[in-house]
Coordinates of C-alpha atoms in Angstrom, one line a residue:
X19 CA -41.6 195.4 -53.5
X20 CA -38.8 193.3 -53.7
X21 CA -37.4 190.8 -50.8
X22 CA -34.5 192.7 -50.1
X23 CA -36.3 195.5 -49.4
X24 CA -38.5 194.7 -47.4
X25 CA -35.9 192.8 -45.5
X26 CA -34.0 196.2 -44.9
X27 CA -37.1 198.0 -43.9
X28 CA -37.7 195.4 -41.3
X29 CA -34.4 195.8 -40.0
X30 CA -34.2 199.2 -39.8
X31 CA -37.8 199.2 -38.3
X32 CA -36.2 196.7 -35.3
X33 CA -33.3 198.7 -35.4
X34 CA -35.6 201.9 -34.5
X35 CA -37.7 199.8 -32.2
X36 CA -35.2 198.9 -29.7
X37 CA -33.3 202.3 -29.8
X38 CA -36.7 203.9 -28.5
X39 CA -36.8 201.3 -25.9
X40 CA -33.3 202.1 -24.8
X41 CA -33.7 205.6 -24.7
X42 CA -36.5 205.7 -22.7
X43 CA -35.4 203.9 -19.6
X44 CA -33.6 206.2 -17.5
X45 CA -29.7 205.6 -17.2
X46 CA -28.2 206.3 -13.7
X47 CA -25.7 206.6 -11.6
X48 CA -24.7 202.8 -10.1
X49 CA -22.5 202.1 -7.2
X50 CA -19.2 200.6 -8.5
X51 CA -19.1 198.2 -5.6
X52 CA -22.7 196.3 -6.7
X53 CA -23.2 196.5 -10.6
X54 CA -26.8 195.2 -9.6
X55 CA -27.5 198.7 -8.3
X56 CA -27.9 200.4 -11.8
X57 CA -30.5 203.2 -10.2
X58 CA -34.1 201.1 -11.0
X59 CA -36.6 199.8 -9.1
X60 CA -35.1 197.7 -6.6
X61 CA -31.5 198.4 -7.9
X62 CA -31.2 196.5 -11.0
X63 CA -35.3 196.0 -12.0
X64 CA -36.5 198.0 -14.9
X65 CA -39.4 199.5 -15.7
X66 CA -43.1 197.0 -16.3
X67 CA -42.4 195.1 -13.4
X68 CA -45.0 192.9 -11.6
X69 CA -44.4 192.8 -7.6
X70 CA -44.1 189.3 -6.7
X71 CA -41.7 187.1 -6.0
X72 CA -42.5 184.5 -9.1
X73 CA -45.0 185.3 -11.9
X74 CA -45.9 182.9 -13.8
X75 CA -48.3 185.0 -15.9
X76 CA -45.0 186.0 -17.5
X77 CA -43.7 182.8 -18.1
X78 CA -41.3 182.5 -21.9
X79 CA -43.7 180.3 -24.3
X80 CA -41.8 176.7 -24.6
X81 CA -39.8 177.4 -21.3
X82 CA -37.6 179.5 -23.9
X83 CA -36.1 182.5 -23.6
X84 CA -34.8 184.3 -26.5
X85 CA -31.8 186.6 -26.8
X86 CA -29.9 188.7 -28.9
X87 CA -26.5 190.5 -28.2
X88 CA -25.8 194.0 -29.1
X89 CA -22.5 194.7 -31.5
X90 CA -20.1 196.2 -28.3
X91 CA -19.8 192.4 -27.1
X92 CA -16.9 190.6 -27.1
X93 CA -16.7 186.7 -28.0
X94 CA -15.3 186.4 -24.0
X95 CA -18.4 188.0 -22.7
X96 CA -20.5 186.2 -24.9
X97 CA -19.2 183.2 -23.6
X98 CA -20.0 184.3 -19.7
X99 CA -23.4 184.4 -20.7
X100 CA -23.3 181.3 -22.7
X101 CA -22.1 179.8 -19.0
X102 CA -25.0 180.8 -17.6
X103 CA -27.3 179.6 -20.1
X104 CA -25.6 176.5 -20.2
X105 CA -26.2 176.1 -16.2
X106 CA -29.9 176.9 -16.8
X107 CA -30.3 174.4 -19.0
X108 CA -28.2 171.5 -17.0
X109 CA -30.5 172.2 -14.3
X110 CA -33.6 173.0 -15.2
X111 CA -36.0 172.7 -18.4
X112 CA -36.0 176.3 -19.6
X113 CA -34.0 176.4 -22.7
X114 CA -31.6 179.5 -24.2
X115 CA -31.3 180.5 -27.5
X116 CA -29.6 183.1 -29.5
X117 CA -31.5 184.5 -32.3
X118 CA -32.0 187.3 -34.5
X119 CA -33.1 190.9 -34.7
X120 CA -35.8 189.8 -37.1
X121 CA -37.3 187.6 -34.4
X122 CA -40.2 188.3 -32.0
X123 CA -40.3 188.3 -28.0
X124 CA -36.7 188.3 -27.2
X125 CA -33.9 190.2 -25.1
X126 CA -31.8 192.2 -26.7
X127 CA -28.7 192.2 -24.5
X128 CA -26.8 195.5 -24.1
X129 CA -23.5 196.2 -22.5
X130 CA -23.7 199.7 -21.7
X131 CA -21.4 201.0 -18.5
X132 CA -24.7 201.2 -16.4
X133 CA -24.5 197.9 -14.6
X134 CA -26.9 195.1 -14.5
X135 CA -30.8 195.5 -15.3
X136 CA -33.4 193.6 -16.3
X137 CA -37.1 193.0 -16.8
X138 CA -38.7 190.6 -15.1
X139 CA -40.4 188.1 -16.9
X140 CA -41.6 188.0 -21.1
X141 CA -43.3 190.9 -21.5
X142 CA -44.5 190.0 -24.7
X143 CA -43.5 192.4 -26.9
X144 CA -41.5 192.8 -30.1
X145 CA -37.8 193.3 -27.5
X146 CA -37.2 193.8 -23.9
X147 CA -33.9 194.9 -22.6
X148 CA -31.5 193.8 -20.6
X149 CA -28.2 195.2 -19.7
X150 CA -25.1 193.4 -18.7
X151 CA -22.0 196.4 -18.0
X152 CA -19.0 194.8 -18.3
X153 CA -18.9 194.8 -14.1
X154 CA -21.6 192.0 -14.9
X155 CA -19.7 190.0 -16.8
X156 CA -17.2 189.0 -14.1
X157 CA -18.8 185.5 -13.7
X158 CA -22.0 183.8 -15.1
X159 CA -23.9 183.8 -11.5
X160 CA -24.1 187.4 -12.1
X161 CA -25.3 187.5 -15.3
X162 CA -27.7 184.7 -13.9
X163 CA -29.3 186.6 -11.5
X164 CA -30.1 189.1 -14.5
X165 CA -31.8 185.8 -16.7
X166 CA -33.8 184.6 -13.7
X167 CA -35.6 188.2 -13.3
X168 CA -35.7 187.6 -17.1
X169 CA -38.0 184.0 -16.8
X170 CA -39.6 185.9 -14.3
X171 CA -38.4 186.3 -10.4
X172 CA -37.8 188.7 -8.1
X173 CA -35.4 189.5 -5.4
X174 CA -35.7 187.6 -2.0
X175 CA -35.7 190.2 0.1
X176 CA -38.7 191.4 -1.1
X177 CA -40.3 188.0 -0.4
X178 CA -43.6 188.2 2.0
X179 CA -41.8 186.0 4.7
X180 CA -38.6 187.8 4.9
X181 CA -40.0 189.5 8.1
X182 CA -39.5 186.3 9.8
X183 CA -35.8 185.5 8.6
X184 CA -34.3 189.6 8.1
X185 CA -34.6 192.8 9.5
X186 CA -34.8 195.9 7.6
X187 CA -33.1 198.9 9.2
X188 CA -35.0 201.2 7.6
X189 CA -33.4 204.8 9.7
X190 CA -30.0 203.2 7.5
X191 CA -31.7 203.3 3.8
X192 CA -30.4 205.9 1.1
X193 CA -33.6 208.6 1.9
X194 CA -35.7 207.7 -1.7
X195 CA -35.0 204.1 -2.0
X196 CA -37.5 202.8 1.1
X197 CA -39.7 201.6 -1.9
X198 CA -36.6 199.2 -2.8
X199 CA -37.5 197.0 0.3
X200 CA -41.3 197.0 -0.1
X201 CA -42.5 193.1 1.4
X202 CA -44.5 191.6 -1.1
X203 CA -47.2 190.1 0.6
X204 CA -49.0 188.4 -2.4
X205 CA -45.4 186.6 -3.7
X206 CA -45.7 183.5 -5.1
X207 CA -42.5 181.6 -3.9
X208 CA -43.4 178.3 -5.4
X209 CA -43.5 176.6 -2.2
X210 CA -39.6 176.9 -2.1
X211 CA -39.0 178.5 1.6
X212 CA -37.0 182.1 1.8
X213 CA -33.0 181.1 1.5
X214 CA -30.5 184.2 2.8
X215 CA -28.3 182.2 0.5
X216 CA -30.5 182.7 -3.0
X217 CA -28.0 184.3 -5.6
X218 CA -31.6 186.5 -6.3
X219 CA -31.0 188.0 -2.8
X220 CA -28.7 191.3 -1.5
X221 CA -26.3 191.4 1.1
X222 CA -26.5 193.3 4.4
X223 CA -25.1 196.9 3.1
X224 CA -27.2 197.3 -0.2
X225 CA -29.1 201.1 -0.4
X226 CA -26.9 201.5 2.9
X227 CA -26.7 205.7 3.5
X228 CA -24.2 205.5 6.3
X229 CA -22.0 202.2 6.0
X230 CA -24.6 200.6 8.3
X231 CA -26.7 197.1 7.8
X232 CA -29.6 197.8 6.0
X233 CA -30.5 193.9 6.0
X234 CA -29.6 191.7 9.1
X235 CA -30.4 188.4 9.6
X236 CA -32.5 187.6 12.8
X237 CA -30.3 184.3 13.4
X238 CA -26.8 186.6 13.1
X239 CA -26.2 184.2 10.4
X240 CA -24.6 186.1 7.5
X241 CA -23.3 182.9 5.4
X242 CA -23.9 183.9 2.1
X243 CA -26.0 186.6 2.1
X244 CA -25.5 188.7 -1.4
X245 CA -23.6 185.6 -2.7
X246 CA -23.0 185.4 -6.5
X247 CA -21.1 182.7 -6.4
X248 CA -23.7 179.7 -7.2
X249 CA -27.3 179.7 -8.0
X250 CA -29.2 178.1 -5.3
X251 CA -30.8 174.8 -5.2
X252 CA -33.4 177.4 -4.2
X253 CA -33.4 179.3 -7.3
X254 CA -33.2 176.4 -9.3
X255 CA -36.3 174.4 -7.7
X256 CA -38.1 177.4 -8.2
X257 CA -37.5 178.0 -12.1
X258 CA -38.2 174.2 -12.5
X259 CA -41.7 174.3 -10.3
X260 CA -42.9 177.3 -12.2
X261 CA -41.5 175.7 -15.8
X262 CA -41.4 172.5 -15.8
X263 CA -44.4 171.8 -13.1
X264 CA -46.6 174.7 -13.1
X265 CA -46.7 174.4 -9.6
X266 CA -45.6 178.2 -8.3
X267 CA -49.0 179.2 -7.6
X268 CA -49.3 179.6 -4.0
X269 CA -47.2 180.6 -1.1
X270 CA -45.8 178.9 1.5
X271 CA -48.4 180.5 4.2
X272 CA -50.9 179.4 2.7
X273 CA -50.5 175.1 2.0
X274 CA -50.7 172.7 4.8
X275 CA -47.2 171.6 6.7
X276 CA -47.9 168.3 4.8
X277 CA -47.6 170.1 1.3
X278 CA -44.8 172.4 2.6
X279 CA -42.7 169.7 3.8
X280 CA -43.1 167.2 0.4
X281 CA -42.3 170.8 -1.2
X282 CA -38.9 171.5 0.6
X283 CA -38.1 167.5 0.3
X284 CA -38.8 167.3 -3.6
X285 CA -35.8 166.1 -5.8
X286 CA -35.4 167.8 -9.2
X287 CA -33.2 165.5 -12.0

């Protein structure tokens, strides 16, 4: 069998591959007003999802996450995603890099009109998707809250502490979506306390039925809540204690005040 042909057999194998994998994650309805609600678990979590906080059983092998962009992008919202990556990497020691269909373990980026979605963490398979509407693409912290599910985070409202920083008005939540604010109570936060401020966190109105707060902040603090306009220091000490330390393995509840405090007071480079 000659070279090319196997070549196209592989490709059209890949090719097959990820259009299964598209097809069989259920496309919804999202709400305009929050691309991030795209109708999964959680609004914007796709299906094989752990239910922590941080996981770093599903950590990318050489702090690198692969990625591959479907055909309907255009060079401009490449380049939004670039920004992200390019932030990422400033701050932290995961690494980005395009590749090719013919790779293995990678995320093959869509750009289907659903909003944002992704898997959380490497699943370590062949491709895992991840979808980036063009809603997503209207500044890189958005498409960075889609590449830190990726490396393996969830949102923060889901965190086991949040009882002590949030309410949830659960009489105001869409009737089906009470599972969307499920407290973890095994997250792994890295040590890195719960910020209202995390760009991996929702703002007071998400999965609201009636117009009402569905999240409120015990303090009546709202600053930044839902905020995509940053990543966190937050969100960045917690990527680089889970990639470049290997130190997310415990919560905050459960390490000594000594611990905690050398935790919140660490300096990352």
């Amino acid at each position: 069998m000659s070279k090319t042909l196997l070549r196209n057999i592989l490709t059209i194998a890949i090719f097959l591959a990820i259009s299964w994998a598209v097809m069989s994650i259920e496309q919804n309805d999202y709400d305009d007003h929050n691309p991030e609600m795209a109708g999964y678990f959680e609004g914007d979590i796709m299906p094989d999802f752990p239910t922590r906080n941080g996981f770093p059983n599903r950590k990318w092998p050489n702090n690198t996450i692969k990625y591959v962009f479907s055909s309907s992008f255009t060079e401009a919202q490449k380049e939004t995603v670039r920004q992200c990556c390019r932030e990422l990497e400033n701050k932290t020691c995961v690494r980005c890099r395009e590749t090719i269909f013919l790779d293995y373990e990678y995320v093959y980026i869509k750009n289907d009109p659903v909003g944002c979605s992704s898997q959380v963490g490497c699943q370590y398979t062949w491709v895992q998707i991840m979808n980036l509407g063009p809603n997503c693409l209207k500044n890189h912290v958005i498409v960075c809250h889609e590449f830190i599910h990726a490396l393996g985070f969830s949102h923060a409202h889901n965190s086991y502490d949040r009882d002590d920083h949030v309410r949830i008005n659960f009489e105001n939540i869409k009737e089906g979506n009470g599972y969307n604010f499920e407290k973890k109570e095994d997250s792994l936060d890295c040590l890195v306390p719960y910020d209202r401020e995390s760009a991996m966190g929702y703002g007071p109105y998400v999965f609201s039925k009636n117009g009402n707060e569905t999240i409120t902040p015990l303090d009546g603090n709202y600053t930044g809540m839902g905020q995509r306009n940053r990543i966190a220091d937050s969100d960045i000490e917690k990527i680089n204690r889970m990639y470049c330390f290997n130190n997310c393995t415990a919560t905050t509840n459960t390490t000594t005040s000594t611990t905690t405090t050398t935790a919140a007071t660490t300096t990352i480079l």
